Coordinates of C-alpha atoms (C1' of nucleotides) in Angstrom, one line a residue:
Chain A
M157 CA 101.9 77.1 41.5
A158 CA 105.6 76.9 42.3
G159 CA 106.6 75.4 38.9
T160 CA 104.7 77.8 36.7
M161 CA 106.3 81.1 37.5
T162 CA 110.0 80.1 37.2
S163 CA 110.6 80.8 33.5
A164 CA 112.3 83.9 32.1
P165 CA 112.1 86.6 34.7
Q166 CA 110.7 89.9 33.8
Q167 CA 113.1 92.8 33.1
P168 CA 111.3 96.0 33.9
D169 CA 112.8 99.2 32.7
P170 CA 114.4 100.7 35.8
S171 CA 113.8 104.2 34.5
A172 CA 110.1 103.4 34.6
T173 CA 110.1 103.8 38.4
G174 CA 110.3 107.5 37.9
A175 CA 109.0 108.9 41.2
E176 CA 111.9 107.5 43.3
P177 CA 114.7 109.8 44.5
A178 CA 117.9 109.5 42.4
S179 CA 119.9 108.0 45.3
A180 CA 117.4 105.2 45.8
N181 CA 117.3 104.6 42.1
A182 CA 121.1 104.4 42.0
L183 CA 121.1 101.8 44.8
E184 CA 118.4 99.8 43.1
A185 CA 120.0 100.1 39.7
A186 CA 123.3 98.6 41.0
R187 CA 121.3 95.6 42.3
R188 CA 119.4 95.3 39.0
E189 CA 122.6 95.3 37.2
K190 CA 123.8 92.3 39.2
L191 CA 120.5 90.7 38.5
R192 CA 121.1 91.0 34.8
K193 CA 124.6 89.6 35.2
L194 CA 123.1 86.5 36.9
Q195 CA 120.7 86.1 34.0
A196 CA 123.6 86.5 31.6
L197 CA 125.2 83.6 33.5
G198 CA 122.1 81.6 32.8
L199 CA 120.9 81.7 36.4
D200 CA 117.4 82.5 37.7
P201 CA 117.8 85.5 40.1
W202 CA 114.6 84.3 41.9
G203 CA 115.8 80.8 42.5
Q204 CA 114.5 77.3 42.6
R205 CA 113.7 74.6 45.1
F206 CA 116.8 73.9 47.2
D207 CA 116.8 70.5 48.8
G208 CA 118.8 68.8 51.5
H209 CA 120.1 71.8 53.4
Q210 CA 120.6 71.8 57.2
S211 CA 119.6 74.7 59.4
I212 CA 122.5 76.9 60.5
G213 CA 121.7 76.0 64.1
E214 CA 122.2 72.3 63.2
I215 CA 125.4 73.0 61.3
R216 CA 126.8 75.0 64.3
R217 CA 126.1 72.0 66.5
R218 CA 128.4 69.9 64.3
L219 CA 131.5 71.8 65.6
G220 CA 132.5 68.6 67.4
E221 CA 132.9 66.8 64.1
V222 CA 135.6 69.4 63.0
A223 CA 139.2 68.6 63.7
L224 CA 142.4 70.6 63.6
V225 CA 145.0 68.7 61.6
N226 CA 148.5 69.5 62.8
Q227 CA 150.7 70.3 59.9
A228 CA 153.8 68.7 61.2
S229 CA 152.5 65.5 62.9
G230 CA 149.2 65.0 60.9
E231 CA 147.5 64.6 64.3
R232 CA 143.7 65.2 64.2
I233 CA 142.6 67.2 67.2
P234 CA 138.8 67.6 67.6
F235 CA 137.5 71.0 68.5
P236 CA 136.0 71.4 71.9
T237 CA 132.2 71.9 72.1
D238 CA 132.1 73.4 75.6
N239 CA 132.0 77.1 74.4
S240 CA 135.7 77.5 75.0
D241 CA 137.6 80.1 72.9
L242 CA 138.3 78.7 69.5
K243 CA 140.8 81.4 68.7
T244 CA 143.0 80.4 71.7
F245 CA 142.6 76.8 70.8
V246 CA 143.8 77.3 67.3
A247 CA 146.6 79.6 68.4
E248 CA 147.9 76.9 70.8
R249 CA 147.5 73.9 68.6
G250 CA 148.1 75.4 65.1
P251 CA 149.2 76.0 62.5
G252 CA 147.1 73.5 60.6
E253 CA 144.2 72.8 58.3
T254 CA 140.8 72.0 59.7
D255 CA 138.8 69.1 58.5
G256 CA 135.1 68.8 59.0
P257 CA 131.8 67.4 57.5
Q258 CA 130.3 68.4 54.2
V259 CA 127.3 70.7 54.9
R260 CA 124.7 72.6 52.8
A261 CA 123.2 75.8 54.2
A262 CA 120.8 78.4 52.9
G263 CA 120.1 81.8 54.2
R264 CA 120.3 85.6 53.8
I265 CA 123.5 87.5 53.4
V266 CA 123.7 89.9 56.3
L267 CA 127.3 90.9 56.1
Q268 CA 129.9 90.7 53.4
R269 CA 133.7 91.2 53.7
P270 CA 135.3 90.9 50.3
S271 CA 139.1 90.6 50.6
G272 CA 140.7 90.3 47.2
K273 CA 140.0 86.9 45.7
A274 CA 138.1 85.8 48.8
I275 CA 134.8 86.8 50.3
F276 CA 133.6 86.3 53.8
L277 CA 129.8 86.2 54.1
D278 CA 127.7 86.1 57.2
L279 CA 124.7 83.9 56.3
R280 CA 121.6 84.0 58.6
D281 CA 118.6 81.8 58.8
W282 CA 116.0 81.6 61.5
T283 CA 118.1 79.3 63.7
G284 CA 121.3 81.3 63.6
Q285 CA 124.2 82.8 61.7
I286 CA 127.4 81.4 60.3
Q287 CA 130.4 82.6 58.4
V288 CA 131.0 81.4 54.8
L289 CA 134.4 81.7 53.1
I290 CA 134.3 81.8 49.3
G291 CA 137.8 81.6 47.8
K292 CA 138.1 82.2 44.1
K293 CA 140.5 79.3 43.6
Q294 CA 138.5 77.0 45.9
V295 CA 135.1 77.5 44.2
G296 CA 136.3 77.9 40.6
D297 CA 135.5 80.7 38.1
D298 CA 131.8 79.9 37.5
N299 CA 131.0 80.1 41.2
W300 CA 133.2 83.1 41.7
A301 CA 131.3 84.9 38.9
V302 CA 128.1 84.2 40.7
S303 CA 129.4 85.4 44.0
Q304 CA 130.4 88.7 42.4
C305 CA 126.7 89.3 42.0
F306 CA 126.0 89.0 45.7
D307 CA 124.5 92.0 47.6
L308 CA 123.6 92.3 51.2
G309 CA 120.1 90.9 51.6
D310 CA 120.4 88.3 48.9
V311 CA 119.3 84.7 49.7
V312 CA 121.9 82.1 48.7
G313 CA 122.7 78.5 49.2
V314 CA 126.2 77.2 50.0
D315 CA 127.8 73.7 49.8
G316 CA 131.1 73.2 51.5
R317 CA 133.1 71.8 54.4
L318 CA 132.7 72.9 57.9
G319 CA 135.9 74.2 59.5
V320 CA 137.4 76.8 61.7
T321 CA 139.5 79.8 60.5
R322 CA 142.7 80.7 62.2
T323 CA 140.9 83.5 63.9
G324 CA 138.8 80.8 65.5
E325 CA 135.5 81.4 63.6
L326 CA 133.3 78.4 62.7
T327 CA 133.1 78.7 58.9
I328 CA 131.7 77.0 55.9
F329 CA 134.5 76.7 53.4
A330 CA 132.4 77.0 50.3
E331 CA 132.9 74.6 47.4
S332 CA 129.9 75.9 45.4
V333 CA 127.3 78.5 45.7
T334 CA 123.6 78.5 44.6
F335 CA 121.9 81.8 43.9
L336 CA 118.4 81.6 45.4
T337 CA 116.8 85.1 45.6
K338 CA 117.9 88.6 44.6
S339 CA 117.0 91.5 46.9
I340 CA 116.6 94.8 45.0
E341 CA 116.1 96.9 48.1
T342 CA 118.9 98.2 50.3
P343 CA 118.9 96.7 53.8
P344 CA 119.2 98.9 56.9
D345 CA 122.5 99.9 58.5
K346 CA 124.4 96.7 58.9
H347 CA 125.4 97.4 62.5
K348 CA 122.5 99.5 64.0
G349 CA 119.7 97.9 61.9
L350 CA 116.3 99.5 62.0
T351 CA 115.6 101.6 65.1
N352 CA 112.9 104.0 63.9
P353 CA 109.8 102.4 65.6
E354 CA 107.5 103.3 62.8
L355 CA 109.6 101.6 60.2
R356 CA 110.1 98.6 62.5
Q357 CA 106.4 98.1 62.6
R358 CA 105.5 99.0 59.0
M359 CA 108.4 96.8 57.7
R360 CA 108.3 94.1 60.3
Y361 CA 110.0 91.7 57.8
L362 CA 113.1 93.9 58.0
D363 CA 112.8 94.2 61.8
L364 CA 112.7 90.4 62.0
I365 CA 115.9 90.1 59.9
H366 CA 117.9 92.9 61.3
S367 CA 116.9 93.7 64.9
D368 CA 118.4 91.5 67.6
G369 CA 115.9 89.4 69.5
V370 CA 112.8 90.3 67.5
L371 CA 112.5 87.0 65.6
E372 CA 113.3 85.1 68.8
R373 CA 110.6 87.0 70.6
F374 CA 107.9 86.2 68.1
L375 CA 109.0 82.6 68.0
N376 CA 108.7 82.6 71.8
R377 CA 105.2 84.0 71.4
T378 CA 104.3 80.9 69.4
K379 CA 105.9 78.7 72.0
I380 CA 103.9 80.3 74.8
I381 CA 100.7 79.9 72.8
N382 CA 101.5 76.3 72.0
S383 CA 102.2 75.7 75.7
I384 CA 98.9 77.2 76.7
R385 CA 97.1 74.9 74.3
G386 CA 99.1 72.0 75.6
T387 CA 98.3 72.7 79.2
L388 CA 94.6 73.1 78.5
A389 CA 94.5 69.9 76.4
A390 CA 96.2 68.0 79.3
E391 CA 93.5 69.4 81.6
G392 CA 90.8 68.0 79.3
F393 CA 89.7 71.3 77.7
V394 CA 88.5 71.4 74.1
E395 CA 89.3 74.4 71.8
I396 CA 86.5 75.8 69.7
E397 CA 86.1 78.6 67.2
G398 CA 83.3 81.0 67.9
P399 CA 82.0 83.6 65.6
T400 CA 83.9 86.8 65.3
L401 CA 80.9 88.6 63.7
H402 CA 78.3 89.3 66.3
A403 CA 74.9 90.8 66.0
I404 CA 75.2 91.9 69.7
A405 CA 78.8 92.7 70.9
G406 CA 78.5 91.4 74.4
G407 CA 80.6 90.0 77.2
A408 CA 82.6 93.1 78.0
A409 CA 82.3 96.8 78.3
A410 CA 84.0 98.1 75.2
R411 CA 83.2 99.9 72.0
P412 CA 82.9 97.5 69.1
F413 CA 83.9 97.9 65.4
K414 CA 80.8 98.1 63.3
T415 CA 80.4 96.4 60.0
H416 CA 77.7 95.2 57.7
H417 CA 76.6 92.1 55.9
N418 CA 75.3 92.9 52.4
A419 CA 73.2 89.8 51.6
L420 CA 71.4 89.9 54.9
D421 CA 71.5 93.7 55.0
I422 CA 72.1 93.7 58.7
P423 CA 74.6 95.6 60.9
L424 CA 77.2 93.4 62.6
F425 CA 79.9 94.0 65.2
M426 CA 83.4 92.5 65.5
R427 CA 83.4 90.6 68.8
I428 CA 84.8 92.3 71.9
A429 CA 84.9 89.1 74.0
L430 CA 84.5 85.4 73.7
E431 CA 82.4 84.8 76.8
L432 CA 78.8 84.5 75.8
H433 CA 79.3 81.9 73.1
L434 CA 81.6 79.8 75.3
K435 CA 78.9 79.8 78.0
R436 CA 76.3 78.7 75.4
L437 CA 78.6 75.7 74.8
L438 CA 78.8 75.0 78.5
V439 CA 75.0 74.8 78.4
G440 CA 75.4 72.5 75.4
G441 CA 77.5 70.0 77.4
M442 CA 81.1 71.1 76.5
E443 CA 82.2 70.8 80.0
R444 CA 85.7 72.2 79.6
V445 CA 85.9 74.6 76.7
Y446 CA 88.1 77.4 75.6
E447 CA 88.8 79.7 72.7
L448 CA 92.2 81.4 72.1
G449 CA 91.6 84.1 69.5
R450 CA 91.3 87.6 68.4
V451 CA 89.0 90.2 69.8
Y452 CA 88.5 93.8 68.6
R453 CA 87.9 96.9 70.6
N454 CA 87.4 100.3 69.0
E455 CA 89.3 102.2 71.6
G456 CA 92.5 104.0 72.2
I457 CA 96.0 102.8 71.3
S458 CA 98.7 102.7 74.0
P459 CA 101.8 100.7 74.9
R460 CA 99.4 98.2 76.5
H461 CA 96.4 98.4 74.1
N462 CA 96.1 97.4 70.4
P463 CA 92.6 97.6 68.7
E464 CA 92.9 93.9 68.0
F465 CA 94.4 91.6 70.5
T466 CA 94.5 87.9 71.5
M467 CA 92.5 86.6 74.4
L468 CA 92.1 83.3 76.1
E469 CA 88.8 82.5 77.7
A470 CA 88.3 79.1 79.4
Y471 CA 85.3 77.7 81.1
Q472 CA 85.1 74.7 83.4
A473 CA 81.8 73.2 84.4
Y474 CA 81.5 72.3 88.1
G475 CA 84.4 74.5 89.0
D476 CA 84.6 78.0 90.5
Y477 CA 87.0 80.9 90.6
R478 CA 89.5 79.0 92.8
T479 CA 89.6 76.2 90.2
M480 CA 90.5 78.8 87.6
M481 CA 93.2 80.3 89.9
D482 CA 95.0 77.0 90.0
L483 CA 94.6 76.6 86.3
T484 CA 96.0 80.1 85.7
E485 CA 99.0 79.3 87.7
R486 CA 99.7 76.1 85.8
L487 CA 99.2 77.9 82.4
I488 CA 101.8 80.5 83.3
V489 CA 104.3 78.3 84.9
D490 CA 104.2 76.0 81.9
A491 CA 104.5 78.9 79.5
V492 CA 107.6 80.2 81.3
R493 CA 109.1 76.8 81.0
A494 CA 108.3 76.7 77.3
T495 CA 110.4 79.8 76.7
G496 CA 113.3 78.0 78.3
Q497 CA 114.0 80.8 80.7
Q498 CA 115.3 80.6 84.3
E499 CA 113.6 82.5 87.1
P500 CA 113.7 85.3 87.8
L501 CA 112.8 86.7 84.4
R502 CA 114.1 90.0 83.2
W503 CA 111.5 92.6 82.3
G504 CA 112.8 96.1 81.5
D505 CA 114.9 97.0 84.6
H506 CA 112.7 94.8 86.8
E507 CA 112.9 91.1 87.7
L508 CA 109.8 88.8 87.6
D509 CA 109.5 85.6 89.5
F510 CA 106.8 83.2 88.5
T511 CA 107.9 80.4 90.8
P512 CA 104.6 79.0 92.2
P513 CA 102.6 79.4 94.3
F514 CA 101.7 83.0 93.4
A515 CA 100.6 85.3 96.3
R516 CA 96.9 85.2 97.0
R517 CA 95.4 88.1 98.9
T518 CA 91.9 89.5 99.2
Y519 CA 90.9 92.8 97.9
D520 CA 90.1 94.2 101.3
E521 CA 93.4 93.0 102.8
L522 CA 95.4 94.8 100.1
F523 CA 93.3 97.9 100.4
V524 CA 94.1 98.2 104.1
E525 CA 97.7 97.4 103.5
H526 CA 98.2 100.1 100.9
T527 CA 95.9 102.8 102.1
G528 CA 95.7 102.3 105.9
V529 CA 92.0 102.9 105.6
D530 CA 89.2 100.5 106.7
P531 CA 87.4 99.5 103.5
A532 CA 84.2 99.0 105.4
S533 CA 84.1 102.6 106.7
E534 CA 82.2 104.7 104.2
A535 CA 83.3 107.9 105.9
A536 CA 87.0 106.9 105.8
L537 CA 86.7 106.1 102.1
R538 CA 85.1 109.4 101.3
E539 CA 87.8 111.3 103.2
L540 CA 90.6 109.4 101.4
A541 CA 88.9 109.9 98.0
G542 CA 88.8 113.6 98.8
K543 CA 92.6 113.7 99.3
H544 CA 93.1 112.1 95.8
N545 CA 90.6 114.3 94.0
I546 CA 88.2 111.4 93.4
E547 CA 84.6 112.4 92.9
T548 CA 82.4 111.0 95.7
A549 CA 79.1 112.8 95.4
G550 CA 76.2 110.5 94.8
R551 CA 78.4 107.5 94.2
H552 CA 78.2 104.1 95.8
P553 CA 81.0 103.5 98.4
D554 CA 82.1 100.4 96.4
V555 CA 82.6 102.5 93.3
I556 CA 84.7 105.0 95.3
K557 CA 86.6 102.1 96.8
G558 CA 87.2 100.7 93.3
E559 CA 88.7 103.9 92.1
L560 CA 90.9 104.2 95.1
F561 CA 92.0 100.6 94.6
E562 CA 93.0 101.4 91.0
E563 CA 94.7 104.6 92.0
L564 CA 96.5 103.5 95.1
V565 CA 96.9 99.7 95.0
E566 CA 97.0 98.2 91.5
D567 CA 100.0 100.1 90.2
R568 CA 102.0 98.8 93.2
L569 CA 101.2 95.2 92.7
K570 CA 104.5 93.9 91.4
G571 CA 103.1 90.4 91.6
P572 CA 102.5 87.9 90.4
I573 CA 99.6 88.2 92.8
F574 CA 96.0 87.0 92.8
V575 CA 93.6 89.6 94.1
L576 CA 90.4 87.9 95.1
D577 CA 87.0 88.6 96.5
Y578 CA 85.9 91.9 94.8
P579 CA 83.1 94.1 96.0
A580 CA 80.0 92.5 94.5
T581 CA 78.6 95.8 93.1
L582 CA 81.6 96.1 90.8
C583 CA 81.1 92.6 89.4
P584 CA 77.5 92.3 88.1
L585 CA 78.2 89.0 86.2
T586 CA 79.7 87.1 89.1
K587 CA 78.3 84.9 91.7
R588 CA 78.3 86.2 95.3
R589 CA 80.0 84.4 98.1
R590 CA 77.4 82.2 99.9
D591 CA 78.7 83.5 103.3
N592 CA 78.8 87.2 102.2
A593 CA 76.6 88.5 99.5
A594 CA 78.6 91.8 99.3
V595 CA 81.6 89.9 98.0
A596 CA 81.9 88.5 94.5
E597 CA 83.8 85.4 93.7
R598 CA 86.3 86.9 91.3
F599 CA 90.0 87.2 91.0
E600 CA 92.4 89.2 89.0
L601 CA 96.0 88.4 88.5
F602 CA 98.4 91.4 88.6
V603 CA 102.0 91.5 87.5
E604 CA 103.9 94.8 87.4
G605 CA 100.7 96.7 87.9
M606 CA 99.2 95.1 84.8
E607 CA 96.1 93.0 84.8
I608 CA 97.0 89.7 83.2
A609 CA 94.0 87.5 84.1
N610 CA 90.5 87.9 85.3
A611 CA 88.2 85.1 86.5
Y612 CA 84.9 84.5 88.1
T613 CA 82.6 82.0 89.5
E614 CA 80.1 82.4 86.7
L615 CA 76.6 83.7 87.2
N616 CA 74.2 81.1 85.9
D617 CA 70.9 82.4 87.2
P618 CA 69.0 83.4 84.1
D619 CA 66.5 85.7 85.9
L620 CA 69.3 87.5 87.7
Q621 CA 71.3 87.8 84.5
E622 CA 68.3 89.2 82.6
Q623 CA 67.7 91.7 85.5
L624 CA 71.4 92.8 85.5
F625 CA 71.3 93.3 81.7
R626 CA 68.2 95.5 82.1
T627 CA 69.5 97.5 85.1
Q628 CA 72.8 98.1 83.3
L629 CA 71.0 99.4 80.3
A630 CA 69.1 102.1 82.3
G631 CA 70.9 105.4 82.4
Q632 CA 74.0 104.2 80.6
K633 CA 75.2 104.9 77.1
E634 CA 74.7 101.7 75.3
E635 CA 78.2 101.8 73.7
D636 CA 79.7 102.1 77.2
S637 CA 77.9 99.2 78.8
M638 CA 78.9 95.6 79.0
A639 CA 75.3 94.6 79.6
K640 CA 73.7 94.5 76.2
M641 CA 70.5 92.5 76.3
D642 CA 71.2 89.2 74.6
H643 CA 67.9 87.3 74.6
D644 CA 69.4 84.2 73.1
F645 CA 72.0 84.1 75.8
I646 CA 69.3 84.4 78.5
R647 CA 67.4 81.6 76.7
A648 CA 70.5 79.4 76.9
L649 CA 70.9 80.1 80.6
R650 CA 67.2 79.2 81.1
H651 CA 68.0 75.7 79.8
G652 CA 70.5 75.4 82.6
M653 CA 74.3 76.2 82.6
P654 CA 76.1 74.1 85.2
P655 CA 78.0 76.0 87.9
A656 CA 81.3 76.9 86.4
G657 CA 84.5 78.8 86.7
G658 CA 85.5 81.1 83.9
L659 CA 88.9 82.6 83.1
G660 CA 90.2 85.3 80.8
I661 CA 93.9 85.9 80.0
G662 CA 95.3 88.7 77.9
I663 CA 97.7 86.8 75.8
D664 CA 99.6 89.7 74.5
R665 CA 100.3 91.1 77.9
L666 CA 101.4 87.7 79.2
V667 CA 103.8 87.4 76.2
M668 CA 105.1 90.9 77.0
L669 CA 106.0 89.8 80.5
L670 CA 107.6 86.5 79.4
T671 CA 109.6 88.0 76.5
N672 CA 110.8 91.2 78.1
A673 CA 108.7 93.6 76.1
T674 CA 107.4 96.8 77.6
S675 CA 105.1 97.7 74.6
I676 CA 102.3 95.5 73.2
R677 CA 103.5 96.5 69.8
E678 CA 106.7 94.5 70.4
V679 CA 104.6 91.3 70.7
I680 CA 102.1 91.9 67.9
L681 CA 103.6 91.3 64.4
F682 CA 101.6 93.9 62.7
P683 CA 100.1 96.4 65.1
L684 CA 97.6 98.9 63.8
L685 CA 99.1 101.9 62.1
R686 CA 97.7 104.7 60.0
P687 CA 98.1 103.7 56.4
E688 CA 101.0 105.2 54.5
E689 CA 100.0 107.8 52.0
E690 CA 100.0 106.9 48.3
Chain B
rG188 C1' 90.3 113.4 72.4
rA189 C1' 94.5 116.6 75.4
rG190 C1' 99.7 117.7 76.2
rG191 C1' 105.0 116.9 75.3
rC192 C1' 108.9 115.1 72.0
rU193 C1' 110.5 113.6 67.1
rG194 C1' 110.6 113.9 61.5
rU195 C1' 117.6 115.9 57.4
rA196 C1' 120.8 110.6 51.9
rG197 C1' 118.4 103.6 51.3
rC198 C1' 119.7 103.0 57.1
rU199 C1' 121.7 105.4 61.7
rC200 C1' 122.5 110.3 63.0
rA201 C1' 125.2 115.6 63.3
rG202 C1' 123.8 120.5 61.6
rU203 C1' 126.3 126.3 66.5
rC204 C1' 123.6 132.8 66.4
rG205 C1' 119.0 132.5 60.5
rG206 C1' 124.1 133.1 55.9
rU207 C1' 126.2 127.7 49.8
rA208 C1' 123.7 120.5 53.2
rG209 C1' 127.5 117.0 56.8
rA210 C1' 129.4 112.1 58.8
rG211 C1' 129.3 106.7 59.4
rC212 C1' 127.1 102.4 57.1
rA213 C1' 125.2 101.0 52.3
rA214 C1' 126.4 102.0 46.8
rC215 C1' 130.0 102.8 42.6
rG216 C1' 135.5 102.5 40.7
rG217 C1' 140.4 100.6 42.3
rA218 C1' 144.0 97.4 45.8
rC219 C1' 143.9 93.0 48.8
rU220 C1' 142.8 84.8 49.6
rU221 C1' 141.9 84.2 57.0
rU222 C1' 138.2 88.6 57.4
rU223 C1' 134.5 89.3 61.2
rA224 C1' 131.1 96.7 62.1
rA225 C1' 137.6 94.0 57.5
rU226 C1' 141.1 97.8 55.9
rC227 C1' 143.1 101.5 52.4
rC228 C1' 142.6 105.2 48.0
rG229 C1' 138.9 107.6 45.1
rU230 C1' 133.6 108.8 43.3
rA231 C1' 128.6 109.6 43.5
rG232 C1' 124.2 110.2 46.3
rG233 C1' 119.4 115.5 49.3
rU234 C1' 111.5 117.7 47.4
rC235 C1' 115.8 118.9 55.0
rU236 C1' 107.7 115.1 56.1
rU237 C1' 104.0 118.6 53.6
rG238 C1' 101.8 123.6 53.0
rG239 C1' 101.8 128.5 54.4
rG240 C1' 104.2 132.8 56.9
rU241 C1' 108.3 136.2 58.8
rU242 C1' 113.0 137.7 56.6
rC243 C1' 117.5 140.5 51.8
rG244 C1' 118.1 135.2 53.1
rA245 C1' 114.8 129.5 56.6
rG246 C1' 117.0 122.6 57.8
rU247 C1' 117.1 126.4 61.7
rC248 C1' 112.1 131.2 63.7
rC249 C1' 106.2 131.3 63.5
rC250 C1' 101.4 128.9 62.1
rA251 C1' 98.9 124.7 60.2
rA252 C1' 98.6 119.7 58.4
rC253 C1' 100.5 114.6 58.3
rA254 C1' 103.1 110.5 60.6
rG255 C1' 105.5 108.1 64.8
rC256 C1' 106.8 107.8 70.1
rC257 C1' 105.7 109.1 75.3
rU258 C1' 102.2 110.8 79.2
rC259 C1' 97.1 111.2 80.1
rA260 C1' 92.0 110.2 78.8
rC261 C1' 89.1 106.1 77.0
rC262 C1' 89.6 100.8 78.3
rA263 C1' 86.9 94.0 82.7

RNA sequence: GAGGCUGUAGCUCAGUCGGUAGAGCAACGGACUUUUAAUCCGUAGGUCUUGGGUUCGAGUCCCAACAGCCUCACCA
């Protein structure tokens, strides 16, 4: 593929793009004019394979190989690599030439400072940025002619010696330049970059180039996900890929996206959870199994919700919710380490500390602590609910307690804190404690009031599961219920699912916390937006 | 789905009481071989999101639509 498209580039008539405003046309025309000049020089404005370059990060690390050569004595003084101020260093030791290794870099031009018969470029790749000095005399007329065709945003290669200018800036002193790719669009403001949130999301490629920390955040997202896979692998878990098209969208209470398969002529749903297929695999003997993948929920969009998001669900045979609590803590501690951050982490104007062990408190303890009300007293609950305009008539006390908990406790859980032992009536798919059937073996992990993880000792009694599916269905809108009868899932449980712990982690929210993002759209490369017109 | 805020040049933003549309960056021409948001001189660049309305006159006031953000609602 690569070799077939590199012959004579097309030269579309710029006037053919008629609908554009004149100013945009003028900016583009200036770039196309330089594109034509490159072609007149016999160069391909769309570039060719470019071998043997080093990353800018690697090149910057070679500062120690650069020496200042004193003009008078000829003495070679190596530059310090301990982040000391190079400008002061040069001022104290100079004047002199610098001498450094031959390097080859490639990247995008993000700043240009032409100064007569020299040009300073700032070249950026995904590891960093470095200054390049192109002097007319130093590179020769041919290279100089090429460099006159450079625009902000172009991708170029540079060969030269690494050195330091007398202002103390690590610089590639170019000996030749290689044109790699023309940009015919104008980049955003060179200082402020893109700030319009809509443009940042629609044109994420520009956001990645021009907004500080955006590329780093998404690379950190990948590191976090790799870390999670690594931790799970070390614990003996296997990763699987379940179906994303479900005939029955079960495993959670959320509205699914509906679609259709033409050949089978059946309705299908995009999955809303990973749970039911992973549990089938538990039945099938995959004793430690997980999926880390996308789920889809046809619901509102907010700073903490995107219609498609990434979920981890892990199931461990012969474990319970406490097993999963330990696992959750390891997953997060390892992920923090993978980002290379020191505790405490910054998150907005807050600080987060994931130093283990995380606090572990029961639901009822926290309820008393934050409300001063005995969670076992139905009268006290109803009175408290009345004060907070929470509907009580005809509702189970646990449901009232649940709403009070959400209203008065959850938002204040700075965390990280494991909340454990939920009222059983709120958790129909969870095993009860053997010593207290009113309590479900479930925990949720809260950080900054956000629910990050949710885990159970999984229900594996097929008869009870079937009964719960049926009771949920009664009197509830089907689209609002998590309990959609799934006969095959019941059949699987009837063959015997070992007792197990199950864990779900909202990966996007975890990444938000670990990368100092307060909107989920900052950690999803292409969040859902209404399509642009035309 | 409800409410609030925002929408002006490629980007970032001003625009007063309703009276001829402004700046910085980017671009174009010129000067400059150690600049770093380079600097200096000059030039050009606009469907003020869209559609209605009020008015002698609307970027500005009113209504509606569209898009984004925020707060709610929905949401294991």
